[in-house]
Short mmCIF file of C-alpha atoms in Angstrom, two decimals:
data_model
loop_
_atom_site.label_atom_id
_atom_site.label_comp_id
_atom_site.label_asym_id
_atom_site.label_seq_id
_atom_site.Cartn_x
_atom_site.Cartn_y
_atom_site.Cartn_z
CA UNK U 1 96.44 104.57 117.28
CA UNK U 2 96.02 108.40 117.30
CA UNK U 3 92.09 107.97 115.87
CA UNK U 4 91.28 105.43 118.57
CA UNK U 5 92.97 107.65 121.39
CA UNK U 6 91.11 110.84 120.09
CA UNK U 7 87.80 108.61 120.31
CA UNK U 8 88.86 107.69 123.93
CA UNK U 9 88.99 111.29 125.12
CA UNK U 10 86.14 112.40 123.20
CA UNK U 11 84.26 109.49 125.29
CA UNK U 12 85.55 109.93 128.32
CA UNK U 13 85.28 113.89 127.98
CA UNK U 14 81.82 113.41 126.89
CA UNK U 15 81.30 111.12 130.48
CA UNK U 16 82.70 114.35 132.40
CA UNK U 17 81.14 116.95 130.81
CA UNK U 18 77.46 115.04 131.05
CA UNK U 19 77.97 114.53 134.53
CA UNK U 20 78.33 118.20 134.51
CA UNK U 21 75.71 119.04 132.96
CA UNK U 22 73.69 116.55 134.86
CA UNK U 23 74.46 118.32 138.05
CA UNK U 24 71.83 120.43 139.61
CA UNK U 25 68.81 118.77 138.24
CA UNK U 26 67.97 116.94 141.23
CA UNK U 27 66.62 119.92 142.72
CA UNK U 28 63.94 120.34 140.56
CA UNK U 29 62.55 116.69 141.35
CA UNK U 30 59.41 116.24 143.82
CA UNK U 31 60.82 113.88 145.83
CA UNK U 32 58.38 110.74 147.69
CA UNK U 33 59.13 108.13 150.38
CA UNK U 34 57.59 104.98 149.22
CA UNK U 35 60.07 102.75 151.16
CA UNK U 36 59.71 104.26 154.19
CA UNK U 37 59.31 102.20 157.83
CA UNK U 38 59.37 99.20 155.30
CA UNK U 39 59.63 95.66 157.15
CA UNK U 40 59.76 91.91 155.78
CA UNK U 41 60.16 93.25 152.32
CA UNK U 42 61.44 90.73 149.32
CA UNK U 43 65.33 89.56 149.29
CA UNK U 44 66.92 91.64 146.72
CA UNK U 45 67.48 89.81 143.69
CA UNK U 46 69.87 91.03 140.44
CA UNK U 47 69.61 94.02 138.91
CA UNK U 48 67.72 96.92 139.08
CA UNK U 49 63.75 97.28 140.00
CA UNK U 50 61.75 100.28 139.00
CA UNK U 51 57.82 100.64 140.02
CA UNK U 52 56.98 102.91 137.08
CA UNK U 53 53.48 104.48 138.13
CA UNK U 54 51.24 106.66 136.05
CA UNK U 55 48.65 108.60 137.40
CA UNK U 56 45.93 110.87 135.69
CA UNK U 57 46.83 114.03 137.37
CA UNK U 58 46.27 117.09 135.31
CA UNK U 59 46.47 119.84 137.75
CA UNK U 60 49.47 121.41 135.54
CA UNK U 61 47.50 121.05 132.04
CA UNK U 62 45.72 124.44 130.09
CA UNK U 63 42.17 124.81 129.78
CA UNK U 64 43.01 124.20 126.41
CA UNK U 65 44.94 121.27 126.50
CA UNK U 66 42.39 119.72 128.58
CA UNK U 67 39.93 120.33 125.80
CA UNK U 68 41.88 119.28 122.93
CA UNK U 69 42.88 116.06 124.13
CA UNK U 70 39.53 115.06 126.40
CA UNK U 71 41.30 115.37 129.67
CA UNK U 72 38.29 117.20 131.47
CA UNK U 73 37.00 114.38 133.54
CA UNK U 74 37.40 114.76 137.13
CA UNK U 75 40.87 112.63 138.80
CA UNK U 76 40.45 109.87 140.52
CA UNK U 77 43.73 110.13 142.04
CA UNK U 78 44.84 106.67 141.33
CA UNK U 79 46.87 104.78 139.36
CA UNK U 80 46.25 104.34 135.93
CA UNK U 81 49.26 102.65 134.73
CA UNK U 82 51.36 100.19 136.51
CA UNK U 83 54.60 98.62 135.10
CA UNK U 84 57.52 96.94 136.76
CA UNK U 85 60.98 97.76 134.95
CA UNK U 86 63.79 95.35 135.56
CA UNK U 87 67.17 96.55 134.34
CA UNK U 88 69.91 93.68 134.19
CA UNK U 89 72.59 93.72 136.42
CA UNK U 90 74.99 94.12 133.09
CA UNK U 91 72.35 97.19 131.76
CA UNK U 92 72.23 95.26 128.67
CA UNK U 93 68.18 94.19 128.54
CA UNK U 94 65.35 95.89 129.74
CA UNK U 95 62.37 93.84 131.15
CA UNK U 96 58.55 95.43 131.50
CA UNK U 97 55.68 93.84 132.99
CA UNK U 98 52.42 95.53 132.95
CA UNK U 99 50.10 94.96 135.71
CA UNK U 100 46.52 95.57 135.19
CA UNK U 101 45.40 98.13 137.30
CA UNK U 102 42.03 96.20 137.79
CA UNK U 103 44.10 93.25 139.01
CA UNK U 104 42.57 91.76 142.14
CA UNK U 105 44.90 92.60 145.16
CA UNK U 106 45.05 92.50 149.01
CA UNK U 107 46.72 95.57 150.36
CA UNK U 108 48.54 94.87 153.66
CA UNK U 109 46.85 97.02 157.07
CA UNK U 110 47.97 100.33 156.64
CA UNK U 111 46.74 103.93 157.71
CA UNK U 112 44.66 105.80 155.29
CA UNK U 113 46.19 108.94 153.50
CA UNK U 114 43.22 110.88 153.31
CA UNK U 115 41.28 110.14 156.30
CA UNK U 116 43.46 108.67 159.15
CA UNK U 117 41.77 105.68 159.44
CA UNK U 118 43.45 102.77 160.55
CA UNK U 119 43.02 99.49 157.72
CA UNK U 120 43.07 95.76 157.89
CA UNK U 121 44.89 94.29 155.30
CA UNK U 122 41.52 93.71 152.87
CA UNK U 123 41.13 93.19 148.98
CA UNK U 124 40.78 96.10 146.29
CA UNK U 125 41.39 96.71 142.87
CA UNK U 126 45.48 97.34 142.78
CA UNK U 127 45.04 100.66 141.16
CA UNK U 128 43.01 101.52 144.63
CA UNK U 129 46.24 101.19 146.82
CA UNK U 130 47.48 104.68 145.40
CA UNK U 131 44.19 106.10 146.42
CA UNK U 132 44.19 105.06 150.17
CA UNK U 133 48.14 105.21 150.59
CA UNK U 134 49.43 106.40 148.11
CA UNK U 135 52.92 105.65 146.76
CA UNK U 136 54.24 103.76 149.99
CA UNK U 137 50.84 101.91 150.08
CA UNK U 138 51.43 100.86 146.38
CA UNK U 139 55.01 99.66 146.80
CA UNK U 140 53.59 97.21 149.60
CA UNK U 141 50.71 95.62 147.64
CA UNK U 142 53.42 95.28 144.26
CA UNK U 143 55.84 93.51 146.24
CA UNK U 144 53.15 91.67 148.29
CA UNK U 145 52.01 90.35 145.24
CA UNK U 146 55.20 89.41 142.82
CA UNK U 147 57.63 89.13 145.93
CA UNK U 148 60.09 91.49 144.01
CA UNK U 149 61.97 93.82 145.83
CA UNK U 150 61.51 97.47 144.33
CA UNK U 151 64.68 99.67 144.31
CA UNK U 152 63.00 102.95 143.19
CA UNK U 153 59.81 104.00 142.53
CA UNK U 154 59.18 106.69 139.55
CA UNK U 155 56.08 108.51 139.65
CA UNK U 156 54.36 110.19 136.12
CA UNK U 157 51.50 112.35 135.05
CA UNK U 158 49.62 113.46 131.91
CA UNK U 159 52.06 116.79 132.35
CA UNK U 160 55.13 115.20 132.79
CA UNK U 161 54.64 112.45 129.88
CA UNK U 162 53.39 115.09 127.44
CA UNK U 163 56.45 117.08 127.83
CA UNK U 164 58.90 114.31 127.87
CA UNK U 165 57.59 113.11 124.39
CA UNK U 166 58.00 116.09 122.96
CA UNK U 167 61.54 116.79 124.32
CA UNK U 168 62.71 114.13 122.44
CA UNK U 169 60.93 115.72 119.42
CA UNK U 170 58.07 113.15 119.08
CA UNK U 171 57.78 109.49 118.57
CA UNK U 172 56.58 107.22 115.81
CA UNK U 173 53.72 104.47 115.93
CA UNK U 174 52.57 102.30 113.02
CA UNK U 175 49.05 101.36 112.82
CA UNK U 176 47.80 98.52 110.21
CA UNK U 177 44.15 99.44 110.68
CA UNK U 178 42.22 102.62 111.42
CA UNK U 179 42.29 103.72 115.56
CA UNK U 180 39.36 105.84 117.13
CA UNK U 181 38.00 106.48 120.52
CA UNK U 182 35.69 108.72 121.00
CA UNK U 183 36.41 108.67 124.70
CA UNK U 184 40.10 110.16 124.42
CA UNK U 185 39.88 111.87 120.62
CA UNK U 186 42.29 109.61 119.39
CA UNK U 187 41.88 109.58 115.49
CA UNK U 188 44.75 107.90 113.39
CA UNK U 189 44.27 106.08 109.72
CA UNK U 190 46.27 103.34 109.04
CA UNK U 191 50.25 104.16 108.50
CA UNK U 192 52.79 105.62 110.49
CA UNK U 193 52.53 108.47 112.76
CA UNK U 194 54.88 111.16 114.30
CA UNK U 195 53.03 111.60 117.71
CA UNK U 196 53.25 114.63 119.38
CA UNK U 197 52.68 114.39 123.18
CA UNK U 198 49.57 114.82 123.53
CA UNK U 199 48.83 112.65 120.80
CA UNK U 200 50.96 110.35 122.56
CA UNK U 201 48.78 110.55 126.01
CA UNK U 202 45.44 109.55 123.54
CA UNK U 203 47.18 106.74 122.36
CA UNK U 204 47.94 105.22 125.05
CA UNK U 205 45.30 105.96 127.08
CA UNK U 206 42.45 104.57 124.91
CA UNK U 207 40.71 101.74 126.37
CA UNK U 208 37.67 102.04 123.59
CA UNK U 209 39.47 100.99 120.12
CA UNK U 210 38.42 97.42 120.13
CA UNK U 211 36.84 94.82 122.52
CA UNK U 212 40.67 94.59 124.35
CA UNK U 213 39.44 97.15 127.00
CA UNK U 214 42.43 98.04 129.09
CA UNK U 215 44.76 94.85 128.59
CA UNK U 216 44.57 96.16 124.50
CA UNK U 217 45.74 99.40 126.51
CA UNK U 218 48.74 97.70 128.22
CA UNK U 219 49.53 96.75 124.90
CA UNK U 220 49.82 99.91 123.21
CA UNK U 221 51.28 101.62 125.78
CA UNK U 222 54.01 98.93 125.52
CA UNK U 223 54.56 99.38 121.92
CA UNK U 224 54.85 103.06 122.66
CA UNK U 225 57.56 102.66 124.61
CA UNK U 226 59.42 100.53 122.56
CA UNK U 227 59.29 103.16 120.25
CA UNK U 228 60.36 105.92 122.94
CA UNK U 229 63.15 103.81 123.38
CA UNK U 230 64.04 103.29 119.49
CA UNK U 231 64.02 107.34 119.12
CA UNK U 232 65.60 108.05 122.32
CA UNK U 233 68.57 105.52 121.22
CA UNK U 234 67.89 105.97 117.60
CA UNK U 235 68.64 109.83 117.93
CA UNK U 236 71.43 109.94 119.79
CA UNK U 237 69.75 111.26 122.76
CA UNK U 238 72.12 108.61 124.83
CA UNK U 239 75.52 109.66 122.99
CA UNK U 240 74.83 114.40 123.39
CA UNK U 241 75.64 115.07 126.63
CA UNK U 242 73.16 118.16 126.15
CA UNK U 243 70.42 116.73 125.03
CA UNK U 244 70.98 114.01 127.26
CA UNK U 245 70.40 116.70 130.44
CA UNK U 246 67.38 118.68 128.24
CA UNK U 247 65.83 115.04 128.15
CA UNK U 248 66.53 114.09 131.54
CA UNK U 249 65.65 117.93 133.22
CA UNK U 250 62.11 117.78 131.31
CA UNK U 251 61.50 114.25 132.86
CA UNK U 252 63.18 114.62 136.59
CA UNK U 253 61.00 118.26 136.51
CA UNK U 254 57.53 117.28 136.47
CA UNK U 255 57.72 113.75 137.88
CA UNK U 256 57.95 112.45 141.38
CA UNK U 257 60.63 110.11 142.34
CA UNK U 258 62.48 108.07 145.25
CA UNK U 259 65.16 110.02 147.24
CA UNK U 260 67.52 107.02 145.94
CA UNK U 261 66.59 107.64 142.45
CA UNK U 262 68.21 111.34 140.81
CA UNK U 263 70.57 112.63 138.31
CA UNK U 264 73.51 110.53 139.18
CA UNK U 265 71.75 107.76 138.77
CA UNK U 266 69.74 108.54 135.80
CA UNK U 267 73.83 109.57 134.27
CA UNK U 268 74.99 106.05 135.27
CA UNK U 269 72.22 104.54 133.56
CA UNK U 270 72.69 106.46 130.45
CA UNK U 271 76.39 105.87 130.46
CA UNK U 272 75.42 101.91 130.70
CA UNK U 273 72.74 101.40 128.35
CA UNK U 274 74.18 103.88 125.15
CA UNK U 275 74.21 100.30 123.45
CA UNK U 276 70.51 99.73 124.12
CA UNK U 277 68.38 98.90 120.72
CA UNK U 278 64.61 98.51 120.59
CA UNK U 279 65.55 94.67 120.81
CA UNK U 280 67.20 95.21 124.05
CA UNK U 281 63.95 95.93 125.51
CA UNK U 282 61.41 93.06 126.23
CA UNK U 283 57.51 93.23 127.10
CA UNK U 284 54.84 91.44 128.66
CA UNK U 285 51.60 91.35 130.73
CA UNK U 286 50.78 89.54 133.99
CA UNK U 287 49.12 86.22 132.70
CA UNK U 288 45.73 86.36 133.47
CA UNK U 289 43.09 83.44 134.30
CA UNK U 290 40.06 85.66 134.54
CA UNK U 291 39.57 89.62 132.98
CA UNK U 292 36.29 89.79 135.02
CA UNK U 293 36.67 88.24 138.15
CA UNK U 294 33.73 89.19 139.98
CA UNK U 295 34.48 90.39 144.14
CA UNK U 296 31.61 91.62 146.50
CA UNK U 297 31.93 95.02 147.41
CA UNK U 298 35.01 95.75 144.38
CA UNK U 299 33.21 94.43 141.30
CA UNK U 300 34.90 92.93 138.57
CA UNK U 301 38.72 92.25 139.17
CA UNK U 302 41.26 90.38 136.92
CA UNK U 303 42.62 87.42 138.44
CA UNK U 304 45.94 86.32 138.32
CA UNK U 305 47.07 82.85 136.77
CA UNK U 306 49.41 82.32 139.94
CA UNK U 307 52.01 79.53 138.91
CA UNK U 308 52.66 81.09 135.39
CA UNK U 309 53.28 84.96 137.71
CA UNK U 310 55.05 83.10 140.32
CA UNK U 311 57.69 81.74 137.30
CA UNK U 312 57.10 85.10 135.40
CA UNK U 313 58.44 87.17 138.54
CA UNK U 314 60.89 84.31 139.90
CA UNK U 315 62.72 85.35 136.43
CA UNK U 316 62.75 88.92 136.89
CA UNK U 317 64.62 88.48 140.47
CA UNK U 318 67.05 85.95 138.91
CA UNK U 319 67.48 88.40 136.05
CA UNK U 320 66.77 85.82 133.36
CA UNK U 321 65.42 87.18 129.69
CA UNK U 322 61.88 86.64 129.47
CA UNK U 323 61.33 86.13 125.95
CA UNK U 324 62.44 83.01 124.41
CA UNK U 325 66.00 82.89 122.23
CA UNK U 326 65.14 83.83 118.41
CA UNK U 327 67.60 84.34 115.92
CA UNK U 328 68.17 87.59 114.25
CA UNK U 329 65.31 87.89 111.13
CA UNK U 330 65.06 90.73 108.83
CA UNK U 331 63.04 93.63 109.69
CA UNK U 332 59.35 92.86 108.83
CA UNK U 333 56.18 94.71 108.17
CA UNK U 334 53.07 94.33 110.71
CA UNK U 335 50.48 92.82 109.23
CA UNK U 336 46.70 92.59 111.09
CA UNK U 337 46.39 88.70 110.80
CA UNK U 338 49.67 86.47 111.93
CA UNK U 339 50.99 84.64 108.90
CA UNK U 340 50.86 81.41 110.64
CA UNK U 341 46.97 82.10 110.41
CA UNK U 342 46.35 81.97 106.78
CA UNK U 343 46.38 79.46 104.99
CA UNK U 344 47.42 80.12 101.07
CA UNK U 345 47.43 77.97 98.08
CA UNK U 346 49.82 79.02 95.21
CA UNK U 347 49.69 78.42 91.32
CA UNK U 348 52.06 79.43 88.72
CA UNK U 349 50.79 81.74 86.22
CA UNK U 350 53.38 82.31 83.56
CA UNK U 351 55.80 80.21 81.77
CA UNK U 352 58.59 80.14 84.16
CA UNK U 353 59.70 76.76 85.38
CA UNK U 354 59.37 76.25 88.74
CA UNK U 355 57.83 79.92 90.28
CA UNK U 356 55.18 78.53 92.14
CA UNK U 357 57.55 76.26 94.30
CA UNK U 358 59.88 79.68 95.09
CA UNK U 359 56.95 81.49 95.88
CA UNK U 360 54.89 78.79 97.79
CA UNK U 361 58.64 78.27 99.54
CA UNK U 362 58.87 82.73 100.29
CA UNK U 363 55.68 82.88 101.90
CA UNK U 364 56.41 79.98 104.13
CA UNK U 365 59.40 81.37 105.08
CA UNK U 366 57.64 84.35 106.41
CA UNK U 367 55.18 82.63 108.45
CA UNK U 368 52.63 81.89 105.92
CA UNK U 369 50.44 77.95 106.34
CA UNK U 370 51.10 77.07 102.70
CA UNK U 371 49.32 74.26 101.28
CA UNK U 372 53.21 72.95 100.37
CA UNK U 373 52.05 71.64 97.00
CA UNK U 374 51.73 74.60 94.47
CA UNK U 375 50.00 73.86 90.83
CA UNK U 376 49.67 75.24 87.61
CA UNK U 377 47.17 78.26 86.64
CA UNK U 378 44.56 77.78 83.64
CA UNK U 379 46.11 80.60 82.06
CA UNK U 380 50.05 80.82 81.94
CA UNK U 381 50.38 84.38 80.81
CA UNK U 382 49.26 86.24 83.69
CA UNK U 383 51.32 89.53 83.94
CA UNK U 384 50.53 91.07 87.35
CA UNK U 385 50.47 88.87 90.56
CA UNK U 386 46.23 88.04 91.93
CA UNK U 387 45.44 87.14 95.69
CA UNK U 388 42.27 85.93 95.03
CA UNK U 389 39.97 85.47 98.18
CA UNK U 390 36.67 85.06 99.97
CA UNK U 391 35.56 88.42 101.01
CA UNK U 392 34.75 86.90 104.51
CA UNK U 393 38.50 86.48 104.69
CA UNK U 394 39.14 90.22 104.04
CA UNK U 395 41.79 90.81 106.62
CA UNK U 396 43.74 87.77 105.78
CA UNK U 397 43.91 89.00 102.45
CA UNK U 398 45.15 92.69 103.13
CA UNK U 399 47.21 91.05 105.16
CA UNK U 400 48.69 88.31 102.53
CA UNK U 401 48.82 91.96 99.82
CA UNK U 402 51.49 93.27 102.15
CA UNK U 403 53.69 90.19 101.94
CA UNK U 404 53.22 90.38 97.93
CA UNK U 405 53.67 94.34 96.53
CA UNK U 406 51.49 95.61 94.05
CA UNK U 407 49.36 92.47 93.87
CA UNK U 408 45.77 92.70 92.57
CA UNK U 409 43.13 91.88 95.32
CA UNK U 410 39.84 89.99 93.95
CA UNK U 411 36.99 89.04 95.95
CA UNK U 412 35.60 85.68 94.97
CA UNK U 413 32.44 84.94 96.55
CA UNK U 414 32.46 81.20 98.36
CA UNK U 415 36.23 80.45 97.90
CA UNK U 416 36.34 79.70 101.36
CA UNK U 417 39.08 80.22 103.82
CA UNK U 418 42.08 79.50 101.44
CA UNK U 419 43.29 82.37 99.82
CA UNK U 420 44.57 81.31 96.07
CA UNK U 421 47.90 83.54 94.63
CA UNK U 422 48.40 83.51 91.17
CA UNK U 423 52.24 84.25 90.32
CA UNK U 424 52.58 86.49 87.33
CA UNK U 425 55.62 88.06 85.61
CA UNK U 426 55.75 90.74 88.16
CA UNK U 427 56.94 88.72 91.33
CA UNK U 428 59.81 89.99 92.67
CA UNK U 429 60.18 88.52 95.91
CA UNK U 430 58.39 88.08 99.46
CA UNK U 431 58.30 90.86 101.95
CA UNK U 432 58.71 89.68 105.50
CA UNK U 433 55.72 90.29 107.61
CA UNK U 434 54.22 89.59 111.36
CA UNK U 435 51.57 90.33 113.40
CA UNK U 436 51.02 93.49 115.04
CA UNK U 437 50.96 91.83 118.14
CA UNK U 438 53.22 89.15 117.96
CA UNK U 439 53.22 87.63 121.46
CA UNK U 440 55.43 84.67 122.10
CA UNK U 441 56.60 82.51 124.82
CA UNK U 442 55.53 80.92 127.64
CA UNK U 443 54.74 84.30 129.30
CA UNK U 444 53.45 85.94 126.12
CA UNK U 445 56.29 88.14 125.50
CA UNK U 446 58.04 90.79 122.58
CA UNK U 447 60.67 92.58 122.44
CA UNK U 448 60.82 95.87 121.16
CA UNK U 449 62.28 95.38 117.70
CA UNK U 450 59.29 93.28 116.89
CA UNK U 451 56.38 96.13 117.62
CA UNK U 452 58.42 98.94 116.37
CA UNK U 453 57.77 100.68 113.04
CA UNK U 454 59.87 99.00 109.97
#
């Protein structure tokens, strides 16, 4: 009784002095009115809404950051990130849906910002509303187009994101390949990675890594935040008061926010969501019909698919989970090829009764398309565990080498696309793998736990 009553008051005292420390910081926010003189706006549904915006402003960054990390390009002051945050009504999940910021839109008739002129409601790319009218002009088109009423609007740079990774002391990505882009610097081997922020800001503004363009960027800019949210929670960021504030003053200082949205709020959430867990957190893109839409006079847009968004977003204002019921699995390592994608014919290669079936049976369980019927090898007295493949199947076999530890790799010309595993002596077991990208669901979905490192 006396150990649970100390935790209560060290709980409770820890809720009064973080609102207490909290206090004060909203005066260092640079407040916006994006929902002002707002009419026939979406019913509110459950939960909370967030329009989380990211622009490429870099008015705050050194000559030297600027060099370092390729930010010398000129601003188009637009939007160059656009995700819509739903938190549940009982703070216990976290939905984000990235919208392309090429997405074909219709802003409504509005005035513009920087020249006065008076607008019909006519089509642009979406990241063009920020341009003409800026954060009100934004909110509009969003809930125009997914019918969700926003409840704050949160606005970030290049400055403010840099220094909000590194408050929290950096964040770590896994790569199973090699990343590069020319275009941003980014440069990162395969393996994990401690990120600093302006590390951070390459990764997830690279557009040039593979033939993904910018929905491959959605995608890592997702998994980064799943893993901002496994350090922030992993950390105890949620749980110190004090670091809680040093967090919370780094972001609320160099962003620009709602005058609904401030410290007491960002305290309430914190106080709510100290359970969160990188599985809490859910993400997904805006299904898509067509990536280059063509549009006189705007170029090539991406077009919606329409009934799957109109389901997608009729979710989010019921505040049902996106992603489909799972049960708990053990942690597994990302692989480059999905499991369910290679196809892999065991033999035994020793003596021991029965090994091929256990091992044909452990790769199935993680994913893999066994053939289901393993055999005997010519020779029984192999020692160390062969993937034998056909080197046009490369990836499936690194891939396959990561489910079995310290197996030998060996290229056999015209195999085919059935990769071959000898068992020797050495098996141990299977390690659990997945894809890297391991989307799921009717509306392509992952949650966190899934794209963070093992």
């Amino acid at each position: 009784m006396r150990v649970a009553t100390t935790l209560s008051v060290v709980v409770l005292g820890s809720g009064a002095i973080g609102h207490a420390l909290m206090t004060g910081l909203d005066t260092g926010i640079d407040r916006v009115d994006p929902f002002r003189d707002m009419k026939n706006r979406p019913e509110a549904g459950h939960g909370m809404n967030v329009l989380l915006v990211g622009t490429d402003g870099r008015d705050k960054i050194t000559q030297e950051e600027k060099q370092k990390y390729r930010l010398g390009g000129a601003p188009c002051h637009c939007t160059d990130t656009l995700m819509l945050v739903h938190i549940s009504e009982n703070r216990e999940r976290a939905s984000i849906v990235s919208l392309p910021r090429d997405s074909y839109a219709e802003v409504p008739a509005h005035t513009d910002q920087n020249t006065g002129e008076r607008h019909e409601a006519h089509p642009v790319k979406l990241n063009a509303a920020y341009a003409e009218g800026g954060p009100h002009l934004t909110v509009r088109t969003v809930e125009h187009m997914t019918k969700v009423k926003i409840d704050h609007y949160l606005e970030v740079d290049f400055t403010s994101f840099m220094k909000t990774v590194d408050a929290v002391g950096g964040v770590k990505i896994c790569t199973v390949r090699p990343m590069n882009d020319s275009y941003t610097g980014l440069s990162l081997p395969a393996g994990s990675h401690q990120l600093t922020g302006g590390q951070a800001l390459q990764y997830v503004r690279s557009r040039h890594i593979d033939g993904a363009s910018d929905l491959g960027r959605m995608q890592r800019q997702q998994r980064f935040l799943a893993a901002l949210i496994s350090r922030v929670t992993g950390t105890g960021v949620m749980l110190n008061p004090v670091k809680f504030r040093q967090v919370s003053a780094t972001l609320l200082g160099s962003v620009r926010a709602d005058r609904g949205f401030g410290t007491q709020e960002m305290f309430t959430l914190g106080q709510a969501m100290r359970g969160f867990t990188p599985a809490s957190s859910e993400f997904t893109s805006v299904p898509v019909v067509d990536v280059s839409h063509p549009v006189k006079g705007i170029g090539s847009t991406v077009k919606w698919d329409e009934p799957k968004a109109t389901k997608l977003f009729s979710a989010l204002r019921d505040d049902r989970p996106l992603a489909p019921y799972r049960p708990k699995r053990q942690r597994a390592a990302p692989v480059d090829v999905a499991p369910q994608q290679i196809r892999v014919h065991v033999e035994n290669g020793t003596a021991i009764d029965g090994l091929g079936g256990r091992v044909d049976k452990a790769l199935k369980a993680t994913g893999f398309n066994t053939t289901g019927s393993p055999g005997n090898a010519a020779s029984r007295d192999v020692r160390r565990t062969v993937v034998s493949y056909d080197p046009r199947w490369n990836r499936s076999a690194q891939s396959l080498a990561v489910a079995l530890p310290g197996a030998e790799l060996r290229a056999v010309k015209g195999q085919g696309p059935t990769l071959r595993v000898t068992a020797g002596t050495d098996f141990k077991g299977v390690t659990p793998v997945r894809a890297e990208d391991p989307y799921q669901g009717e509306f392509g979905v992952v949650t966190g736990d899934q794209v963070v490192c093992p």
